N, CA and C of each residue as an Amber inpcrd file, in Angstrom:
protein
   654
  96.9170000 128.4850000 103.6700000  95.9340000 128.5530000 104.7450000
  96.4100000 129.5470000 105.7890000  96.0430000 130.7910000 105.6090000
  96.4550000 131.8320000 106.5310000  95.2420000 132.5270000 107.1020000
  95.4290000 133.1170000 108.2730000  94.3050000 133.7540000 108.9310000
  93.9060000 135.0340000 108.2010000  92.6050000 135.2430000 107.9910000
  92.0710000 136.4140000 107.3280000  90.7410000 136.7630000 107.9580000
  90.1450000 137.8600000 107.4540000  88.7980000 138.2020000 107.8990000
  87.7580000 137.5590000 106.9900000  88.1920000 136.7340000 106.0510000
  87.2890000 136.0710000 105.1210000  86.4540000 135.0350000 105.8650000
  85.3350000 134.6190000 105.2430000  84.4970000 133.6060000 105.8780000
  85.2510000 132.2970000 106.1010000  84.7050000 131.5110000 106.9960000
  85.1860000 130.1450000 107.2130000  85.2460000 129.4000000 105.8810000
  86.2340000 128.5250000 105.7460000  86.3180000 127.6840000 104.5580000
  86.3160000 126.2080000 104.9660000  86.1500000 125.3820000 103.9780000
  85.9150000 123.9620000 104.2030000  87.1680000 123.1310000 103.9590000
  87.3310000 122.1120000 104.7990000  88.4100000 121.1410000 104.6670000
  87.7700000 119.7540000 104.6570000  88.3950000 118.8110000 103.9900000
  87.9320000 117.4230000 103.9830000  89.0170000 116.5470000 104.5860000
  88.6170000 115.6410000 105.4660000  89.5470000 114.6970000 106.0890000
  89.1870000 113.3000000 105.6050000  90.0910000 112.6680000 104.8700000
  89.7860000 111.3680000 104.2870000  89.8770000 110.2490000 105.3200000
  89.2290000 109.1340000 105.0330000  89.5430000 107.9120000 105.7850000
  90.9380000 107.4560000 105.3800000  91.5280000 106.4730000 106.0850000
  92.8310000 105.9510000 105.6630000  92.7560000 105.4100000 104.2320000
  93.5860000 105.9380000 103.3620000  93.4730000 105.6680000 101.9260000
  94.4700000 104.5980000 101.4960000  93.9340000 103.5260000 100.9320000
  94.7640000 102.5030000 100.3090000  94.6680000 102.5710000  98.7910000
  93.5180000 103.0400000  98.2700000  93.2410000 103.0930000  96.8400000
  93.1230000 104.5580000  96.4250000  94.1810000 105.0960000  95.8170000
  94.1930000 106.5130000  95.4560000  93.1410000 106.8360000  94.4040000
  92.9060000 105.9260000  93.4600000  91.9410000 106.1990000  92.3980000
  90.5260000 106.2960000  92.9570000  90.1820000 105.4170000  93.8890000
  88.8360000 105.4330000  94.4540000  88.5780000 106.7190000  95.2330000
  89.5480000 107.1450000  96.0270000  89.3350000 108.3630000  96.8080000
  89.3690000 109.5870000  95.9010000  90.1360000 109.5340000  94.8190000
  90.1550000 110.6460000  93.8720000  88.7700000 110.8700000  93.2800000
  88.0780000 109.7940000  92.9620000  86.7220000 109.9080000  92.4170000
  85.7980000 110.5850000  93.4190000  85.8890000 110.1810000  94.6810000
  85.0430000 110.7840000  95.7120000  85.4000000 112.2610000  95.9330000
  86.6670000 112.5840000  95.8350000  87.0810000 113.9760000  95.9970000
  86.5480000 114.8380000  94.8640000  86.5520000 114.3250000  93.6490000
  86.0050000 115.1020000  92.5360000  84.5110000 115.3450000  92.7360000
  83.8100000 114.3580000  93.2950000  82.4010000 114.5660000  93.6270000
  82.2560000 115.6830000  94.6590000  83.1220000 115.6600000  95.6540000
  83.0620000 116.6820000  96.7000000  83.3250000 118.0700000  96.1370000
  84.3510000 118.2020000  95.2990000  84.7040000 119.5080000  94.7520000
  83.5660000 120.0760000  93.8980000  82.7710000 119.2010000  93.3070000
  81.6380000 119.6620000  92.5090000  80.5690000 120.3390000  93.3700000
  80.6500000 120.1220000  94.6810000  79.6720000 120.7120000  95.5940000
  79.9820000 122.1310000  96.0200000  81.1590000 122.6460000  95.6460000
  81.4900000 124.0220000  96.0140000  82.8860000 124.1530000  96.5720000
  83.1390000 125.2830000  97.2050000  84.4740000 125.6420000  97.6640000
  85.0240000 124.6460000  98.6890000  86.2260000 124.1830000  98.4460000
  86.9940000 123.3770000  99.3990000  88.3940000 123.9680000  99.4440000
  88.8790000 124.2830000 100.6370000  90.2040000 124.8910000 100.7770000
  91.3080000 123.8530000 100.7730000  91.0620000 122.7220000 101.4320000
  92.1450000 121.7480000 101.6190000  91.5890000 120.3580000 101.8440000
  92.4090000 119.3850000 101.5170000  92.1370000 117.9830000 101.8280000
  93.2330000 117.4960000 102.7560000  92.8390000 116.9280000 103.8820000
  93.7780000 116.2730000 104.7880000  93.7410000 114.7830000 104.4610000
  94.8140000 114.3180000 103.8440000  94.8980000 112.9290000 103.3830000
  95.4980000 112.0570000 104.4660000  94.7360000 111.0730000 104.8930000
  95.2360000 110.0580000 105.8100000  95.5080000 108.7980000 104.9930000
  96.6470000 108.1920000 105.2160000  97.0730000 107.0510000 104.4210000
  96.9650000 105.7500000 105.2000000  96.4930000 104.7190000 104.5310000
  96.4940000 103.3910000 105.1250000  97.9310000 102.9080000 105.2460000
  98.1270000 101.8700000 106.0370000  99.4710000 101.3340000 106.2460000
 100.0880000 100.8650000 104.9300000 101.3990000 100.8530000 104.9110000
 102.1470000 100.3980000 103.7480000 103.5870000 100.8500000 103.8780000
 104.4260000 100.3820000 102.9880000 105.8080000 100.8310000 103.0440000
 105.8980000 102.2690000 102.5480000 107.0440000 102.8900000 102.8180000
 107.1910000 104.3130000 102.4970000 106.9670000 104.5780000 101.0120000
 107.5210000 103.7450000 100.1720000 107.4100000 103.9670000  98.7320000
 105.9620000 103.9330000  98.2670000 105.1920000 102.9690000  98.7470000
 103.8010000 102.8580000  98.3040000 102.9650000 104.0290000  98.8130000
 103.2610000 104.4930000 100.0010000 102.5120000 105.6330000 100.5440000
 102.8440000 106.9040000  99.7790000 104.1140000 107.0940000  99.4380000
 104.4950000 108.2560000  98.6300000 103.8070000 108.2020000  97.2750000
 103.7320000 107.0180000  96.7000000 103.1000000 106.8710000  95.3910000
 101.6210000 107.2490000  95.4560000 100.9300000 106.8990000  96.5450000
  99.5260000 107.2870000  96.6860000  99.3790000 108.8020000  96.7280000
 100.2910000 109.4590000  97.4470000 100.2530000 110.9280000  97.4970000
 100.4550000 111.4960000  96.0950000 101.4290000 110.9920000  95.3770000
 101.7180000 111.4930000  94.0300000 100.5120000 111.3590000  93.1090000
  99.7750000 110.2710000  93.2560000  98.6150000 110.0550000  92.3880000
  97.4830000 111.0260000  92.6900000  97.4680000 111.5920000  93.8940000
  96.3850000 112.4990000  94.2880000  96.7560000 113.9670000  94.1690000
  98.0300000 114.2690000  94.1270000  98.4630000 115.6680000  94.0750000
  97.8580000 116.3930000  92.8720000  97.9740000 115.7920000  91.6900000
  97.4800000 116.4510000  90.4840000  95.9920000 116.7360000  90.5170000
  95.1460000 115.7120000  90.7360000  93.7110000 115.9580000  90.7610000
  93.2770000 116.9680000  91.8180000  93.9020000 116.9330000  92.9830000
  93.5090000 117.8580000  94.0550000  93.9810000 119.2720000  93.7430000
  95.2560000 119.4290000  93.4460000  95.8040000 120.7610000  93.2220000
  95.2330000 121.4190000  91.9720000  94.8420000 120.6380000  90.9790000
  94.2600000 121.2150000  89.7650000  92.9110000 121.8630000  90.0390000
  92.3220000 121.5420000  91.1760000  91.0740000 122.1820000  91.6080000
  91.3260000 123.3190000  92.5950000  92.5820000 123.7840000  92.6490000
  92.9670000 124.8750000  93.5650000  92.6890000 124.5230000  95.0260000
  92.9080000 123.2600000  95.3460000  92.7400000 122.7550000  96.7010000
  94.1000000 122.2960000  97.2110000  94.4380000 122.6590000  98.4510000
  95.7080000 122.2290000  99.0400000  95.6040000 120.7870000  99.5100000
  96.6640000 120.0150000  99.3030000  96.7220000 118.6380000  99.7850000
  97.7030000 118.5710000 100.9520000  97.1730000 118.2300000 102.1190000
  97.9740000 118.1010000 103.3380000  97.9420000 116.6370000 103.7520000
  99.0910000 116.0800000 104.0620000  99.1880000 114.6530000 104.3750000
  99.4950000 114.4690000 105.8490000  98.7150000 113.6040000 106.4930000
  99.0090000 113.2880000 107.8910000 100.3470000 112.5560000 107.9530000
 101.3170000 113.0930000 108.7140000 102.7170000 112.7100000 108.8250000
 103.0660000 111.2660000 108.4660000 104.3740000 110.9860000 108.3550000
 105.5270000 111.8600000 108.5850000 105.7880000 112.8030000 107.4170000
 106.5770000 113.8410000 107.6930000 106.7940000 114.8910000 106.7040000
 107.4270000 114.3690000 105.4270000 108.2730000 113.3520000 105.5220000
 108.9530000 112.8580000 104.3310000 107.9590000 112.3300000 103.3070000
 106.8480000 111.7470000 103.7550000 105.8310000 111.2390000 102.8260000
 105.2100000 112.3970000 102.0630000 104.8820000 113.4660000 102.7920000
 104.2580000 114.6310000 102.1630000 105.1950000 115.3010000 101.1740000
 106.4400000 115.5140000 101.5800000 107.3620000 116.2580000 100.7210000
 107.7340000 115.4710000  99.4730000 108.0530000 114.2100000  99.6330000
 108.4310000 113.4100000  98.4660000 107.2440000 113.1450000  97.5470000
 106.0490000 113.1890000  98.1230000 104.8550000 113.0160000  97.2940000
 104.4200000 114.2840000  96.5920000 105.0140000 115.4280000  96.9540000
 104.6680000 116.6910000  96.3150000 103.4740000 117.3910000  96.9180000
 103.0830000 117.0100000  98.1310000 101.9300000 117.6220000  98.7810000
 102.2560000 119.0360000  99.2520000 101.1990000 119.7640000  99.5920000
 101.3540000 121.1520000 100.0330000 101.7120000 121.2700000 101.5070000
 101.5100000 120.2030000 102.2690000 101.7970000 120.3200000 103.6840000
 101.6760000 119.0030000 104.4100000 101.9100000 119.0820000 105.7070000
 101.9030000 117.9020000 106.5710000 101.0930000 118.2000000 107.8130000
 100.3890000 117.1880000 108.2950000  99.5780000 117.2930000 109.5110000
 100.1830000 116.3570000 110.5500000 100.5260000 116.9060000 111.7060000
 101.2230000 116.1460000 112.7390000 100.3740000 116.0530000 113.9970000
 100.5040000 114.9440000 114.6900000  99.7300000 114.7360000 115.9180000
 100.6150000 114.2990000 117.0770000 101.9230000 114.5210000 116.9460000
 102.8630000 113.9710000 117.9280000 103.5690000 115.0250000 118.7640000
 103.0340000 116.2430000 118.7990000 103.5370000 117.2140000 119.7570000
 104.4860000 118.2610000 119.2100000 104.8580000 119.2330000 120.0530000
 105.6690000 120.3770000 119.6230000 107.0360000 120.0070000 119.0560000
 107.6740000 118.9690000 119.6040000 108.9980000 118.6100000 119.0930000
 108.9400000 118.1830000 117.6290000 107.9130000 117.4190000 117.2730000
 107.7550000 116.9990000 115.8800000 107.4880000 118.1970000 114.9850000
 106.7030000 119.1410000 115.4850000 106.4180000 120.3570000 114.7170000
 107.6960000 121.1600000 114.5040000 108.4790000 121.3290000 115.5690000
 109.7290000 122.0940000 115.4650000 110.6870000 121.4370000 114.4760000
 110.7410000 120.1090000 114.5010000 111.6170000 119.3920000 113.5690000
 111.1510000 119.5890000 112.1390000 109.8300000 119.4950000 111.9320000
 109.2950000 119.6780000 110.5830000 109.5110000 121.1020000 110.1020000
 109.3200000 122.0630000 110.9850000 109.5090000 123.4620000 110.5920000
 110.9620000 123.7230000 110.2280000 111.8710000 123.1030000 110.9480000
 113.2890000 123.2830000 110.6630000 113.6490000 122.7490000 109.2780000
 113.0630000 121.6180000 108.9170000 113.4040000 121.0150000 107.6260000
 112.6000000 121.6070000 106.4780000 111.3480000 121.9540000 106.7440000
 110.4870000 122.4530000 105.6690000 110.5230000 123.9630000 105.5400000
 110.9720000 124.6330000 106.5870000 110.9650000 126.0960000 106.6610000
 109.5490000 126.5880000 106.3710000 109.4000000 127.5550000 105.4780000
 108.0650000 128.0570000 105.1680000 107.5630000 127.5590000 103.8240000
 108.1430000 126.4640000 103.3720000 107.8180000 125.9810000 102.0350000
 106.5260000 125.1720000 101.9940000 106.0900000 124.6610000 103.1490000
 104.8800000 123.8550000 103.1750000 104.0600000 124.1530000 104.4270000
 102.7820000 123.8660000 104.3310000 101.8720000 124.0110000 105.4650000
 102.2350000 122.9770000 106.5230000 102.2120000 123.3940000 107.7800000
 102.3590000 122.4540000 108.8910000 101.1620000 122.6560000 109.8150000
 100.3450000 121.6250000 109.9300000  99.1900000 121.6630000 110.8130000
  99.3570000 120.6670000 111.9420000  98.5410000 120.8250000 112.9730000
  98.6630000 119.9460000 114.1410000  97.3010000 119.5940000 114.7040000
  97.1930000 118.3450000 115.1320000  95.9930000 117.8690000 115.8110000
  96.3920000 117.0470000 117.0220000  95.4350000 116.2650000 117.5080000
  95.7060000 115.4520000 118.6880000  95.8770000 116.2890000 119.9340000
  95.1810000 117.4220000 120.0120000  95.3450000 118.3760000 121.1220000
  94.2430000 118.1450000 122.1400000  94.6200000 117.7040000 123.3230000
  93.6240000 117.2860000 124.3160000  93.3130000 118.3460000 125.3610000
  94.1250000 119.3630000 125.4520000  93.9050000 120.3900000 126.4780000
  94.3130000 121.7410000 125.9210000  93.8690000 122.8080000 126.5750000
  94.1960000 124.1490000 126.1010000  95.6980000 124.3830000 126.0560000
  96.4000000 123.9130000 127.0880000  97.8420000 124.1710000 127.1010000
  98.5440000 123.4190000 125.9810000  98.0120000 122.2450000 125.5800000
  98.5830000 121.5310000 124.4340000  98.4740000 122.3900000 123.1790000
  97.3060000 123.0030000 122.9880000  97.0920000 123.8350000 121.8100000
  98.0070000 125.0530000 121.8260000  98.1560000 125.6770000 122.9830000
  99.0230000 126.8530000 123.0630000 100.4820000 126.4820000 122.8190000
 100.9010000 125.3460000 123.3670000 102.2770000 124.8940000 123.1480000
 102.5370000 124.6290000 121.6700000 101.5830000 123.9950000 121.0180000
 101.7730000 123.6540000 119.6120000 101.7120000 124.9090000 118.7490000
 100.8790000 125.8670000 119.1500000 100.8230000 127.1270000 118.4230000
 102.1390000 127.8720000 118.4770000 102.7750000 127.8420000 119.6370000
 104.0670000 128.5100000 119.7880000 105.1720000 127.8130000 119.0060000
 104.9640000 126.5530000 118.6570000 105.9750000 125.8020000 117.8960000
 105.9990000 126.1970000 116.4230000 104.9970000 126.9780000 115.9920000
 105.0460000 127.4990000 114.6310000 104.1790000 126.7890000 113.6190000
 102.9990000 126.3180000 114.0320000 102.1070000 125.6580000 113.0820000
 101.2980000 126.6850000 112.2920000 100.7580000 126.2360000 111.1760000
  99.9050000 127.0880000 110.3480000  98.4320000 126.9340000 110.7020000
  98.0780000 125.8660000 111.3790000  96.7290000 125.7120000 111.9090000
  96.7460000 124.6740000 113.0180000  95.7400000 124.7500000 113.8720000
  95.4970000 123.7050000 114.8720000  94.1160000 123.1210000 114.6080000
  93.9550000 121.8410000 114.8970000  92.6680000 121.1790000 114.6880000
  92.1110000 120.7060000 116.0160000  90.8210000 120.9430000 116.2040000
  90.1210000 120.4870000 117.4010000  88.9910000 119.5390000 117.0160000
  88.8360000 118.4800000 117.7970000  87.6650000 117.6300000 117.6830000
  87.8070000 116.3880000 116.8340000  88.9990000 116.1550000 116.2560000
  89.1520000 114.9850000 115.3990000  89.1010000 113.7040000 116.2400000
  88.8300000 112.5600000 115.6200000  88.7140000 111.3180000 116.3830000
  89.9850000 110.9890000 117.1630000  89.7690000 110.3900000 118.3300000
  90.8840000 109.8940000 119.1410000  91.4140000 108.6020000 118.5160000
  92.5460000 108.1000000 118.9850000  93.0990000 106.8610000 118.4170000
  92.1240000 105.6840000 118.4470000  91.2100000 105.6580000 119.4290000
  90.2570000 104.5460000 119.5030000  89.0290000 104.7700000 118.6210000
  89.0130000 105.8920000 117.8820000  87.9090000 106.1750000 116.9720000
  86.8000000 107.0190000 117.5600000  86.7810000 107.2050000 118.8620000
  85.7620000 108.0490000 119.4800000  86.0740000 109.5150000 119.2140000
  85.0500000 110.3640000 119.3460000  85.2590000 111.7980000 119.1530000
  84.8790000 112.5430000 120.4300000  85.4900000 113.6920000 120.6710000
  85.1410000 114.4680000 121.8610000  83.6910000 114.9310000 121.7910000
  83.0750000 115.2200000 122.9220000  81.7050000 115.7400000 122.9120000
  81.6310000 117.0400000 122.1150000  80.5660000 117.1960000 121.3430000
  80.4270000 118.3830000 120.4980000  80.4980000 119.6910000 121.2940000
  79.8310000 119.8030000 122.4610000  79.9440000 121.0660000 123.2030000
  81.3750000 121.4290000 123.5650000  82.2040000 120.4290000 123.8540000
  83.6000000 120.7010000 124.1900000  84.3610000 121.2290000 122.9740000
  84.0600000 120.6890000 121.8010000  84.7300000 121.1530000 120.5760000
  84.2810000 122.5700000 120.2370000  82.9920000 122.8380000 120.4000000
  82.4790000 124.1940000 120.1600000  83.1630000 125.1860000 121.0770000
  83.2760000 124.8290000 122.3490000  83.9250000 125.7240000 123.3180000
  85.3740000 125.9680000 122.9500000  86.0990000 124.8980000 122.5920000
  87.5220000 125.0230000 122.3050000  87.7630000 125.8400000 121.0310000
  86.9870000 125.5570000 119.9770000  87.1750000 126.2800000 118.7190000
  86.8020000 127.7510000 118.8720000  85.7350000 128.0310000 119.5980000
  85.3130000 129.4200000 119.8270000  86.3760000 130.1830000 120.5930000
  86.9100000 129.5570000 121.6390000  87.9680000 130.1750000 122.4530000
  89.1830000 130.4970000 121.6010000  89.6280000 129.5280000 120.8060000
  90.8330000 129.7400000 120.0140000  90.6050000 130.8180000 118.9460000
  89.4810000 130.7270000 118.2290000  89.2160000 131.6570000 117.1350000
  89.1320000 133.0960000 117.6300000  88.6560000 133.2870000 118.8460000
  88.4920000 134.6390000 119.3870000  89.8180000 135.2460000 119.8310000
  90.7490000 134.3970000 120.3110000  91.9440000 134.9160000 120.9780000
  93.1940000 134.8600000 120.1040000  93.3540000 133.8040000 119.3300000
  94.6410000 133.5490000 118.6690000  94.5990000 133.8560000 117.1810000
  95.7590000 134.2590000 116.6460000  95.8630000 134.5530000 115.2190000
  96.0440000 133.2930000 114.3820000  96.6960000 132.2800000 114.9320000
  96.8690000 131.0270000 114.1820000  95.5020000 130.4340000 113.8730000
  95.2080000 130.1210000 112.6260000  93.9000000 129.5710000 112.2840000
  93.6170000 128.2480000 112.9900000  92.3290000 127.9840000 113.2050000
  91.9450000 126.6840000 113.7490000  90.9640000 126.0020000 112.8180000
  90.9700000 124.6930000 112.8990000  90.0700000 123.8380000 112.1420000
  89.1750000 123.1220000 113.1500000  87.8720000 123.2160000 112.9620000
  86.9190000 122.4970000 113.8090000  86.4440000 121.2590000 113.0520000
  86.7180000 120.0950000 113.6120000  86.3650000 118.8290000 112.9680000
  84.8770000 118.5570000 113.1640000  84.1980000 118.2920000 112.0650000
  82.7540000 118.0580000 112.0680000  82.4900000 116.5520000 112.1120000
  81.8870000 116.0350000 113.1940000  81.7130000 114.5900000 113.3210000
  80.4960000 114.0260000 112.5960000  79.5460000 114.8870000 112.2240000
  78.3640000 114.4420000 111.4890000  77.6730000 115.6720000 110.9110000
  76.7110000 115.4460000 110.0270000  76.0750000 116.5570000 109.3200000
  75.3830000 117.5370000 110.2600000  74.8330000 117.0330000 111.3600000
  74.1160000 117.9080000 112.2870000  75.0380000 118.9050000 112.9890000
  76.3320000 118.6210000 112.9930000  77.2880000 119.4900000 113.6830000
  77.8540000 120.5890000 112.7890000  77.4880000 120.5970000 111.5040000
  78.0680000 121.5860000 110.5980000  77.7560000 123.0030000 111.0620000
  76.4900000 123.3140000 111.2690000  76.0950000 124.6950000 111.6030000
  76.7050000 125.1660000 112.9200000  76.5780000 124.4120000 114.0160000
  77.1670000 124.9240000 115.2590000  78.6730000 125.1010000 115.2060000
  79.3700000 124.3080000 114.4170000  80.8240000 124.4750000 114.3330000
  81.1970000 125.6340000 113.4100000  80.4460000 125.8620000 112.3600000
  80.6550000 127.0640000 111.5490000  80.4910000 128.3050000 112.4150000
  79.5210000 128.2690000 113.3150000  79.2140000 129.4380000 114.1310000
  80.2250000 129.6890000 115.2460000  81.2200000 128.8290000 115.3840000
  82.3070000 129.1270000 116.3290000  83.2190000 130.2270000 115.8060000
  83.1630000 130.4980000 114.5050000  84.0860000 131.4580000 113.9090000
  85.4210000 130.8580000 113.5340000  85.5570000 129.5380000 113.6410000
  86.8000000 128.8800000 113.2240000  87.0900000 129.1940000 111.7630000
  88.3640000 129.3540000 111.4360000  88.7330000 129.6850000 110.0560000
  88.4100000 128.5580000 109.0790000  88.3990000 127.3190000 109.5890000
  88.0910000 126.1680000 108.7550000  87.2050000 125.2010000 109.5330000
  86.2920000 124.5570000 108.8330000  85.5890000 123.3980000 109.3850000
  85.9190000 122.2090000 108.4940000  86.0600000 121.0460000 109.1040000
  86.5070000 119.8610000 108.3780000  85.4540000 118.7730000 108.4220000
  84.9740000 118.3900000 107.2650000  84.1040000 117.2170000 107.1790000
  84.9710000 115.9790000 107.3030000  84.6360000 115.1170000 108.2310000
  85.4820000 113.9820000 108.5360000  85.2950000 112.8090000 107.5990000
  85.9870000 111.7240000 107.9280000  85.9850000 110.5290000 107.0930000
  84.5800000 109.9870000 106.8590000  83.6750000 110.2460000 107.7870000
  82.2820000 109.7920000 107.6400000  81.6560000 110.3050000 106.3410000
  82.1000000 111.4790000 105.8790000  81.5190000 112.0660000 104.6670000
  81.8300000 111.2340000 103.4200000  82.8600000 110.3850000 103.5080000
  83.2550000 109.5450000 102.3760000  82.5950000 108.1730000 102.4270000
  81.8010000 107.9110000 103.4600000  81.1700000 106.5980000 103.5970000
  80.2780000 106.2940000 102.4000000  80.1920000 105.0220000 102.0640000
  79.2700000 104.6050000 101.0110000  77.8510000 104.9860000 101.4290000
  77.1230000 105.5580000 100.5100000  75.7640000 106.0020000 100.8180000
  75.6770000 107.4730000 101.1810000  76.8130000 108.0960000 101.5150000
  76.8200000 109.5310000 101.7730000  76.9470000 110.2950000 100.4540000
  76.1260000 111.3160000 100.3040000  76.2210000 112.1870000  99.1360000
  77.2010000 113.2980000  99.4830000  78.4810000 113.0750000  99.1800000
  79.5080000 114.0140000  99.6170000  79.3760000 115.3610000  98.9130000
  78.9030000 115.3460000  97.6870000  78.6670000 116.6270000  97.0010000
  77.6150000 117.4470000  97.7550000  76.5330000 116.8100000  98.1590000
  75.4800000 117.5150000  98.8970000  75.9830000 118.0060000 100.2510000
  76.8590000 117.2390000 100.8930000  77.4110000 117.6670000 102.1760000
  78.2780000 118.9090000 102.0230000  79.0580000 118.9500000 100.9550000
  79.8720000 120.1410000 100.6990000  78.9690000 121.3360000 100.4050000
  77.9250000 121.1240000  99.6390000  76.9650000 122.1990000  99.3810000
  76.3360000 122.6890000 100.6850000  75.9550000 121.7440000 101.5440000
  75.3400000 122.0900000 102.8220000  76.2970000 122.9050000 103.6870000
  77.5530000 122.4860000 103.7410000  78.5280000 123.1950000 104.5560000
  78.7840000 124.5980000 104.0230000  78.9070000 124.7400000 102.7250000
  79.1380000 126.0680000 102.1530000  77.9220000 126.9720000 102.3250000
  76.7260000 126.3940000 102.2890000  75.5230000 127.1950000 102.5350000
  75.5050000 127.6910000 103.9790000  75.9120000 126.8380000 104.9190000
  75.9760000 127.2510000 106.3230000  77.0080000 128.3530000 106.5220000
  78.1410000 128.2300000 105.8460000  79.1910000 129.2470000 105.9290000
  78.6840000 130.5770000 105.3830000  78.0140000 130.5350000 104.2280000
  77.5050000 131.7630000 103.6190000  76.4390000 132.4130000 104.4960000
  75.5850000 131.6030000 105.1000000  74.5190000 132.1470000 105.9530000
  75.1030000 132.8010000 107.1930000  76.1030000 132.1790000 107.7830000
  76.7350000 132.7500000 108.9730000  77.4580000 134.0500000 108.6280000
  78.1450000 134.0770000 107.4930000  78.8340000 135.2960000 107.0640000
  77.8510000 136.4330000 106.8190000  76.6970000 136.0990000 106.2390000
  75.6860000 137.1240000 105.9910000  75.1190000 137.6840000 107.2800000
  74.9010000 136.8200000 108.2590000  74.4000000 137.3020000 109.5690000
  75.4080000 138.2000000 110.2410000  76.6830000 137.8400000 110.1610000
  77.7310000 138.6790000 110.7630000  77.7920000 140.0410000 110.0800000
  77.6780000 140.0290000 108.7400000  77.7600000 141.2770000 107.9910000
  76.5820000 142.1910000 108.3310000  75.3920000 141.6180000 108.4760000
  74.2160000 142.4350000 108.7660000  74.2030000 142.9760000 110.1830000
  74.9650000 142.3250000 111.0680000  75.0280000 142.7600000 112.4600000
  76.0170000 143.8970000 112.6900000  76.8500000 144.1780000 111.6940000
  77.8530000 145.2260000 111.8690000  77.2150000 146.6100000 111.8410000
């Protein structure tokens, strides 16, 4: 996941996963809908061994589709599970520690950024992407206009890629239009009754339409 002039790409953020087989089935449905760059795997509670085992069960199916698997921290779960990277939400010190141990061998992403200076501090710590707009610890999400403003600001100024978290289907188009390198369909996309394949198709269609408008404006 590196910054390029290529169109925005899609990321999926899972709900907390306790059943690797069930989420694998939903991910295969999603991949059938079109291009997906990465999956951010969030794990339900459990001991270290069981969480590593869940990662191991998902690495093959995800990576065989040319999709990166990034695990929400700690780094030891991601590395021992064979994932492509780790997603941290605990600040620059955690990022620096992970970078020291992982070097450039795995993706390191960061979220939980509440202010511009938080994002700049974390960017300087050496992350491969920053995420804006993901749910807060209480489950609420920031107002969409604030996420649009933050993602647009970052994408215009900084080289480190950003991910704009999409809180619902109606937010796909405006977040694609921020120019963020990645947009992330959140855990809501995995809800029972959601057609995740259609959502991925919808997101990729929005990405293609925005890229075409940019190309025609040059």
